[in-house]
Amino acid sequence: MGRRHPGRSRRAPPRGSSVKPCKDCSAEWGGFPSPASQRRPAPHPGPRCATHWRVEQKRRKAAAHASTVQAKYGLDPGDYDRLYALQNGVCAICQRATGKTRRLSVDHDHETGLVRGLLCRPCNSMLGHGRDDPKFFGRAATYLIQPPARGLSNDQPPPQRAPEDE
Ligand SMILES: [Zn+2]
Ligand SMILES: [Zn+2]
């Protein structure tokens, strides 16, 4: 937000000037070059100043992502964001990855084509390694609860907590 100076006329720089007013800065001033836009060179596409070009890049990236997930997974505009909110902004499995550095992937059932949820890349690869088989992940859970090496009588360090059970 800038302050208007109604008493003073604001003119665009002369033709051929290397400093073009940023069109987004001007738009914020009702189409007239603002004091700010006259001061800000606009070398970026648009033409835009560095600040508005960053905003525009972000908007273009989001639009490109929306059209990609629509084409690939049939997600309607806004569906990705709604799903992300449903998952409280984290990967549905590890619940650690937020997708801030790299967007969470859209995971889908390869047989039905239906979207299941959003996952970080490691969790998505883990599902692939388990061939999407719930039994695989059941065995993994059992493995952690009852490691098979407990069945060895030798070579195991003695249990720390209940020596009388040996
Ligand atoms: Zn600008
Ligand atoms: Zn994850």
mmCIF file of C-alpha atoms and ligand atoms in Angstrom:
data_model
loop_
_atom_site.group_PDB
_atom_site.id
_atom_site.type_symbol
_atom_site.label_atom_id
_atom_site.label_comp_id
_atom_site.label_asym_id
_atom_site.label_seq_id
_atom_site.Cartn_x
_atom_site.Cartn_y
_atom_site.Cartn_z
ATOM 1 C CA MET A 1 0.000 0.000 0.000
ATOM 2 C CA GLY A 2 1.421 3.366 -0.970
ATOM 3 C CA ARG A 3 0.218 6.872 -0.335
ATOM 4 C CA ARG A 4 -1.369 8.890 -3.119
ATOM 5 C CA HIS A 5 -0.256 12.363 -3.882
ATOM 6 C CA PRO A 6 -3.286 13.810 -5.670
ATOM 7 C CA GLY A 7 -1.739 17.212 -6.185
ATOM 8 C CA ARG A 8 1.137 15.938 -8.296
ATOM 9 C CA SER A 9 0.916 14.447 -11.739
ATOM 10 C CA ARG A 10 2.660 11.162 -12.318
ATOM 11 C CA ARG A 11 3.943 10.618 -15.801
ATOM 12 C CA ALA A 12 5.452 7.486 -17.279
ATOM 13 C CA PRO A 13 9.137 7.716 -18.100
ATOM 14 C CA PRO A 14 9.824 9.022 -21.627
ATOM 15 C CA ARG A 15 9.679 6.623 -24.568
ATOM 16 C CA GLY A 16 12.815 4.587 -24.979
ATOM 17 C CA SER A 17 13.642 4.847 -21.322
ATOM 18 C CA SER A 18 15.231 1.749 -19.902
ATOM 19 C CA VAL A 19 12.978 2.021 -16.836
ATOM 20 C CA LYS A 20 9.498 0.821 -17.751
ATOM 21 C CA PRO A 21 6.845 0.945 -15.038
ATOM 22 C CA CYS A 22 5.858 -2.441 -13.655
ATOM 23 C CA LYS A 23 2.356 -3.200 -14.968
ATOM 24 C CA ASP A 24 1.253 -4.834 -11.695
ATOM 25 C CA CYS A 25 2.516 -1.905 -9.601
ATOM 26 C CA SER A 26 0.602 0.394 -11.973
ATOM 27 C CA ALA A 27 -2.518 -1.787 -11.737
ATOM 28 C CA GLU A 28 -2.451 -1.407 -7.971
ATOM 29 C CA TRP A 29 -2.560 2.326 -8.617
ATOM 30 C CA GLY A 30 -5.607 2.159 -10.851
ATOM 31 C CA GLY A 31 -3.681 1.884 -14.094
ATOM 32 C CA PHE A 32 -1.532 4.940 -13.500
ATOM 33 C CA PRO A 33 2.175 4.676 -12.870
ATOM 34 C CA SER A 34 2.628 4.791 -9.126
ATOM 35 C CA PRO A 35 5.553 6.504 -7.459
ATOM 36 C CA ALA A 36 6.797 3.000 -6.694
ATOM 37 C CA SER A 37 6.456 1.685 -10.258
ATOM 38 C CA GLN A 38 8.356 4.666 -11.634
ATOM 39 C CA ARG A 39 11.198 3.870 -9.355
ATOM 40 C CA ARG A 40 11.144 0.130 -10.018
ATOM 41 C CA PRO A 41 12.710 -1.099 -13.215
ATOM 42 C CA ALA A 42 10.768 -3.890 -14.897
ATOM 43 C CA PRO A 43 13.236 -6.143 -16.672
ATOM 44 C CA HIS A 44 11.138 -9.267 -16.046
ATOM 45 C CA PRO A 45 8.418 -10.578 -18.378
ATOM 46 C CA GLY A 46 5.233 -8.588 -18.204
ATOM 47 C CA PRO A 47 6.968 -6.150 -17.774
ATOM 48 C CA ARG A 48 7.127 -6.636 -14.040
ATOM 49 C CA CYS A 49 9.336 -5.597 -11.192
ATOM 50 C CA ALA A 50 11.216 -8.329 -9.303
ATOM 51 C CA THR A 51 8.574 -8.503 -6.536
ATOM 52 C CA HIS A 52 5.627 -8.870 -8.919
ATOM 53 C CA TRP A 53 7.534 -11.316 -11.121
ATOM 54 C CA ARG A 54 8.034 -13.580 -8.077
ATOM 55 C CA VAL A 55 4.288 -13.420 -7.400
ATOM 56 C CA GLU A 56 3.533 -14.166 -11.057
ATOM 57 C CA GLN A 57 5.963 -17.111 -11.149
ATOM 58 C CA LYS A 58 4.299 -18.594 -8.079
ATOM 59 C CA ARG A 59 0.872 -18.192 -9.693
ATOM 60 C CA ARG A 60 2.057 -19.810 -12.946
ATOM 61 C CA LYS A 61 3.665 -22.723 -11.069
ATOM 62 C CA ALA A 62 0.439 -23.365 -9.128
ATOM 63 C CA ALA A 63 -1.634 -23.186 -12.321
ATOM 64 C CA ALA A 64 0.737 -25.603 -14.096
ATOM 65 C CA HIS A 65 0.538 -28.041 -11.171
ATOM 66 C CA ALA A 66 -3.278 -27.830 -11.132
ATOM 67 C CA SER A 67 -3.505 -28.621 -14.841
ATOM 68 C CA THR A 68 -1.002 -31.480 -14.512
ATOM 69 C CA VAL A 69 -2.919 -33.206 -11.705
ATOM 70 C CA GLN A 70 -6.151 -32.627 -13.602
ATOM 71 C CA ALA A 71 -4.784 -34.259 -16.755
ATOM 72 C CA LYS A 72 -3.041 -37.123 -14.952
ATOM 73 C CA TYR A 73 -5.450 -37.923 -12.126
ATOM 74 C CA GLY A 74 -8.688 -36.145 -13.039
ATOM 75 C CA LEU A 75 -8.508 -33.886 -9.993
ATOM 76 C CA ASP A 76 -10.739 -30.835 -10.395
ATOM 77 C CA PRO A 77 -9.300 -27.397 -9.678
ATOM 78 C CA GLY A 78 -8.972 -27.039 -5.919
ATOM 79 C CA ASP A 79 -9.184 -30.806 -5.262
ATOM 80 C CA TYR A 80 -5.479 -31.074 -4.510
ATOM 81 C CA ASP A 81 -5.688 -28.269 -1.951
ATOM 82 C CA ARG A 82 -8.838 -29.765 -0.400
ATOM 83 C CA LEU A 83 -7.172 -33.169 -0.094
ATOM 84 C CA TYR A 84 -4.061 -31.517 1.372
ATOM 85 C CA ALA A 85 -6.257 -29.791 3.983
ATOM 86 C CA LEU A 86 -8.095 -33.086 4.726
ATOM 87 C CA GLN A 87 -4.685 -34.622 5.509
ATOM 88 C CA ASN A 88 -3.836 -31.664 7.763
ATOM 89 C CA GLY A 89 -1.040 -30.621 5.422
ATOM 90 C CA VAL A 90 1.151 -33.688 5.864
ATOM 91 C CA CYS A 91 1.924 -36.971 4.081
ATOM 92 C CA ALA A 92 -0.850 -39.469 4.885
ATOM 93 C CA ILE A 93 1.640 -42.146 5.986
ATOM 94 C CA CYS A 94 4.702 -40.656 7.689
ATOM 95 C CA GLN A 95 2.796 -37.533 8.783
ATOM 96 C CA ARG A 96 6.125 -35.686 8.825
ATOM 97 C CA ALA A 97 6.573 -34.444 5.236
ATOM 98 C CA THR A 98 4.622 -31.233 4.613
ATOM 99 C CA GLY A 99 5.310 -30.862 0.894
ATOM 100 C CA LYS A 100 6.742 -27.380 1.417
ATOM 101 C CA THR A 101 10.060 -28.212 -0.259
ATOM 102 C CA ARG A 102 8.653 -30.682 -2.761
ATOM 103 C CA ARG A 103 4.920 -31.059 -3.291
ATOM 104 C CA LEU A 104 3.338 -34.251 -1.976
ATOM 105 C CA SER A 105 2.647 -36.730 -4.794
ATOM 106 C CA VAL A 106 -0.836 -37.759 -5.812
ATOM 107 C CA ASP A 107 -1.010 -41.489 -5.058
ATOM 108 C CA HIS A 108 -3.551 -43.573 -6.953
ATOM 109 C CA ASP A 109 -4.706 -47.150 -7.140
ATOM 110 C CA HIS A 110 -3.073 -48.527 -10.281
ATOM 111 C CA GLU A 111 -5.933 -50.953 -10.906
ATOM 112 C CA THR A 112 -8.904 -48.642 -10.514
ATOM 113 C CA GLY A 113 -7.104 -45.406 -11.339
ATOM 114 C CA LEU A 114 -8.745 -43.800 -8.310
ATOM 115 C CA VAL A 115 -6.803 -41.258 -6.280
ATOM 116 C CA ARG A 116 -6.040 -42.504 -2.770
ATOM 117 C CA GLY A 117 -4.267 -39.538 -1.204
ATOM 118 C CA LEU A 118 -1.137 -37.422 -1.051
ATOM 119 C CA LEU A 119 2.189 -38.971 -0.104
ATOM 120 C CA CYS A 120 5.792 -37.850 0.133
ATOM 121 C CA ARG A 121 8.138 -39.548 -2.292
ATOM 122 C CA PRO A 122 9.752 -41.994 0.164
ATOM 123 C CA CYS A 123 6.331 -43.177 1.388
ATOM 124 C CA ASN A 124 5.062 -43.466 -2.173
ATOM 125 C CA SER A 125 8.114 -45.586 -3.142
ATOM 126 C CA MET A 126 7.581 -47.705 -0.048
ATOM 127 C CA LEU A 127 4.050 -48.555 -1.243
ATOM 128 C CA GLY A 128 5.537 -49.455 -4.620
ATOM 129 C CA HIS A 129 8.125 -51.692 -3.003
ATOM 130 C CA GLY A 130 5.303 -53.430 -1.126
ATOM 131 C CA ARG A 131 3.331 -53.767 -4.400
ATOM 132 C CA ASP A 132 0.406 -51.964 -2.731
ATOM 133 C CA ASP A 133 -0.222 -55.174 -0.779
ATOM 134 C CA PRO A 134 -1.681 -54.657 2.715
ATOM 135 C CA LYS A 135 -0.288 -58.109 3.714
ATOM 136 C CA PHE A 136 3.222 -56.841 2.988
ATOM 137 C CA PHE A 137 2.736 -53.999 5.436
ATOM 138 C CA GLY A 138 1.141 -56.318 7.964
ATOM 139 C CA ARG A 139 4.272 -58.481 7.827
ATOM 140 C CA ALA A 140 6.428 -55.379 8.242
ATOM 141 C CA ALA A 141 4.508 -54.419 11.397
ATOM 142 C CA THR A 142 4.777 -57.968 12.774
ATOM 143 C CA TYR A 143 8.485 -57.948 11.979
ATOM 144 C CA LEU A 144 9.016 -54.836 14.099
ATOM 145 C CA ILE A 145 6.925 -56.167 16.988
ATOM 146 C CA GLN A 146 8.364 -59.687 16.873
ATOM 147 C CA PRO A 147 11.805 -59.605 15.213
ATOM 148 C CA PRO A 148 12.618 -63.133 13.989
ATOM 149 C CA ALA A 149 16.148 -62.978 15.489
ATOM 150 C CA ARG A 150 14.540 -63.267 18.898
ATOM 151 C CA GLY A 151 14.153 -66.959 18.048
ATOM 152 C CA LEU A 152 17.937 -67.457 18.187
ATOM 153 C CA SER A 153 19.147 -68.888 21.458
ATOM 154 C CA ASN A 154 22.810 -67.799 21.056
ATOM 155 C CA ASP A 155 24.453 -64.632 19.794
ATOM 156 C CA GLN A 156 21.800 -62.449 21.333
ATOM 157 C CA PRO A 157 22.636 -59.918 23.989
ATOM 158 C CA PRO A 158 20.802 -60.888 27.168
ATOM 159 C CA PRO A 159 17.474 -59.096 27.588
ATOM 160 C CA GLN A 160 18.023 -55.943 29.567
ATOM 161 C CA ARG A 161 14.864 -55.837 31.517
ATOM 162 C CA ALA A 162 13.857 -59.274 32.838
ATOM 163 C CA PRO A 163 16.911 -61.407 33.699
ATOM 164 C CA GLU A 164 14.777 -63.832 35.754
ATOM 165 C CA ASP A 165 12.822 -64.809 32.614
ATOM 166 C CA GLU A 166 15.831 -66.505 31.002
HETATM 167 ZN ZN ZN B 1 5.599 -4.291 -9.457
HETATM 168 ZN ZN ZN B 2 5.619 -39.682 3.937
#
